[in-house]
């Protein structure tokens, strides 16, 4: 039996969005970079004792944001190098663009309703919704994963770190 060569995204697939990977890296990287800069500005403006003077509520987000900004700038740099280089560009294919959009909207809704619904209910509800939007249909996974996730968050934050969530 002969091995089939990997098509590297060159074959046409119905209901598929094709984008050059370097273009996607630059576009997504710039959006992420703008969001991270906004995040850092908000973290710096937190009042005492949540500001960035310690590793507490303000310092930890700044630490995460700094690492993510560095990785994002690197990704943008590689994307620009790929766009300007004379080499053949890899292509990404999104086979289910509607589901990608739906999942993105679910994450935005989760962020908007996080404080209103409460952490535990919100995580359980939206992790279930994300799994369904991503195509998971096994009942044990759809019910079990959110429950385990909520239990993990409760044990780590509420019990171990004594963090009170809304």
Coordinates of C-alpha atoms in Angstrom, one line a residue:
X1 CA 0.0 0.0 0.0
X2 CA 1.4 3.4 -1.0
X3 CA 1.5 6.3 1.3
X4 CA -0.6 9.2 0.2
X5 CA 1.4 12.4 0.1
X6 CA 0.3 15.2 2.5
X7 CA -1.5 17.8 0.4
X8 CA -0.3 20.8 2.5
X9 CA -3.6 22.5 2.0
X10 CA -3.4 22.7 -1.8
X11 CA -6.5 20.6 -2.5
X12 CA -9.8 22.3 -2.7
X13 CA -12.3 21.3 0.0
X14 CA -15.9 22.3 -0.1
X15 CA -17.2 24.5 2.7
X16 CA -13.7 25.5 3.7
X17 CA -12.0 28.8 4.2
X18 CA -8.4 28.9 3.1
X19 CA -6.0 31.6 4.3
X20 CA -2.2 31.9 4.0
X21 CA -0.8 31.1 7.5
X22 CA 1.6 34.1 7.6
X23 CA -1.4 36.5 6.9
X24 CA -3.4 34.8 9.6
X25 CA -0.5 35.0 12.1
X26 CA -0.1 38.8 11.5
X27 CA -3.8 39.6 11.5
X28 CA -4.6 37.5 14.6
X29 CA -1.4 38.7 16.3
X30 CA -2.2 42.4 15.8
X31 CA -5.7 41.9 17.3
X32 CA -4.3 39.9 20.2
X33 CA -1.5 42.5 20.8
X34 CA -4.1 45.3 20.9
X35 CA -6.2 43.3 23.4
X36 CA -3.1 42.6 25.6
X37 CA -2.0 46.2 25.6
X38 CA -5.5 47.2 26.7
X39 CA -5.3 44.4 29.4
X40 CA -2.0 45.7 30.7
X41 CA -3.3 49.3 30.9
X42 CA -6.3 48.1 32.9
X43 CA -4.1 46.0 35.2
X44 CA -1.9 49.0 35.9
X45 CA -4.9 51.2 36.7
X46 CA -6.2 48.9 39.5
X47 CA -6.4 50.6 42.8
X48 CA -4.4 49.6 45.9
X49 CA -4.0 46.7 47.0
X50 CA -4.7 45.2 43.5
X51 CA -2.1 47.2 41.6
X52 CA 1.1 45.7 40.1
X53 CA 3.3 46.4 43.1
X54 CA 3.0 42.8 44.2
X55 CA 2.3 39.4 42.7
X56 CA -1.3 39.6 43.8
X57 CA -4.4 40.5 41.9
X58 CA -2.5 43.0 39.7
X59 CA 0.9 41.5 39.4
X60 CA -0.1 38.1 38.2
X61 CA -2.1 39.4 35.2
X62 CA 0.8 41.6 34.3
X63 CA 3.2 38.6 34.4
X64 CA 0.9 36.6 32.2
X65 CA 0.3 39.5 29.8
X66 CA 4.1 40.2 29.5
X67 CA 4.8 36.6 28.5
X68 CA 1.9 36.6 26.1
X69 CA 2.9 39.9 24.5
X70 CA 6.4 38.5 23.9
X71 CA 5.1 35.4 22.3
X72 CA 2.6 37.4 20.2
X73 CA 5.3 39.8 18.9
X74 CA 7.4 36.7 17.9
X75 CA 4.4 35.2 16.1
X76 CA 3.8 38.5 14.2
X77 CA 7.5 38.6 13.3
X78 CA 7.4 35.1 11.9
X79 CA 4.3 36.0 10.0
X80 CA 5.9 39.1 8.5
X81 CA 9.0 37.1 7.6
X82 CA 6.8 34.5 5.9
X83 CA 4.9 37.1 4.0
X84 CA 8.0 38.9 2.7
X85 CA 10.1 35.8 2.0
X86 CA 10.1 34.2 -1.4
X87 CA 9.2 30.8 -0.1
X88 CA 5.9 29.0 -0.6
X89 CA 3.5 30.0 2.2
X90 CA 1.7 27.3 4.1
X91 CA -2.1 27.5 4.0
X92 CA -4.6 27.0 6.8
X93 CA -8.0 25.5 6.2
X94 CA -11.0 26.0 8.4
X95 CA -13.3 23.2 7.6
X96 CA -16.2 24.4 9.8
X97 CA -16.0 28.2 9.8
X98 CA -19.5 28.5 11.3
X99 CA -18.5 26.5 14.3
X100 CA -15.3 28.5 14.8
X101 CA -17.4 31.7 14.8
X102 CA -20.0 30.2 17.1
X103 CA -17.3 29.1 19.6
X104 CA -15.7 32.5 19.5
X105 CA -19.1 34.1 20.3
X106 CA -19.6 31.6 23.2
X107 CA -16.2 32.8 24.7
X108 CA -17.3 36.4 24.3
X109 CA -20.6 35.7 26.0
X110 CA -18.8 33.9 28.8
X111 CA -16.6 36.9 29.4
X112 CA -19.7 39.2 29.4
X113 CA -21.8 37.1 31.8
X114 CA -19.0 35.8 34.0
X115 CA -19.7 38.2 36.9
X116 CA -23.5 38.1 36.5
X117 CA -23.9 34.3 36.4
X118 CA -21.1 33.5 38.8
X119 CA -17.8 31.7 38.1
X120 CA -18.9 28.1 38.8
X121 CA -22.2 28.2 36.9
X122 CA -20.7 30.2 34.0
X123 CA -17.8 27.8 33.6
X124 CA -20.1 24.8 33.6
X125 CA -22.6 26.3 31.2
X126 CA -20.1 27.7 28.7
X127 CA -17.7 24.8 28.7
X128 CA -20.6 22.6 27.8
X129 CA -21.6 25.0 25.1
X130 CA -18.1 25.1 23.7
X131 CA -17.9 21.3 23.6
X132 CA -21.2 21.1 21.8
X133 CA -20.1 23.8 19.3
X134 CA -16.9 22.0 18.7
X135 CA -18.8 18.8 17.8
X136 CA -18.6 16.7 21.0
X137 CA -21.7 14.6 21.4
X138 CA -20.7 11.9 23.9
X139 CA -22.9 12.5 27.0
X140 CA -20.3 11.4 29.5
X141 CA -17.8 14.0 28.1
X142 CA -20.4 16.8 27.7
X143 CA -21.6 16.4 31.3
X144 CA -18.4 15.1 33.0
X145 CA -15.8 17.5 31.7
X146 CA -17.6 20.7 32.9
X147 CA -18.3 19.1 36.3
X148 CA -14.6 18.1 36.7
X149 CA -13.5 21.5 35.6
X150 CA -15.8 23.3 38.1
X151 CA -14.6 20.9 40.9
X152 CA -11.0 21.6 40.0
X153 CA -11.5 25.4 40.0
X154 CA -13.3 25.1 43.4
X155 CA -10.6 23.0 45.0
X156 CA -7.7 25.1 43.7
X157 CA -9.1 28.6 44.2
X158 CA -11.8 28.3 47.0
X159 CA -10.1 25.7 49.2
X160 CA -6.4 25.9 48.5
X161 CA -6.0 29.6 47.8
X162 CA -9.0 30.9 49.7
X163 CA -10.2 33.1 46.7
X164 CA -13.8 34.1 46.9
X165 CA -15.5 34.3 43.5
X166 CA -18.7 36.2 42.6

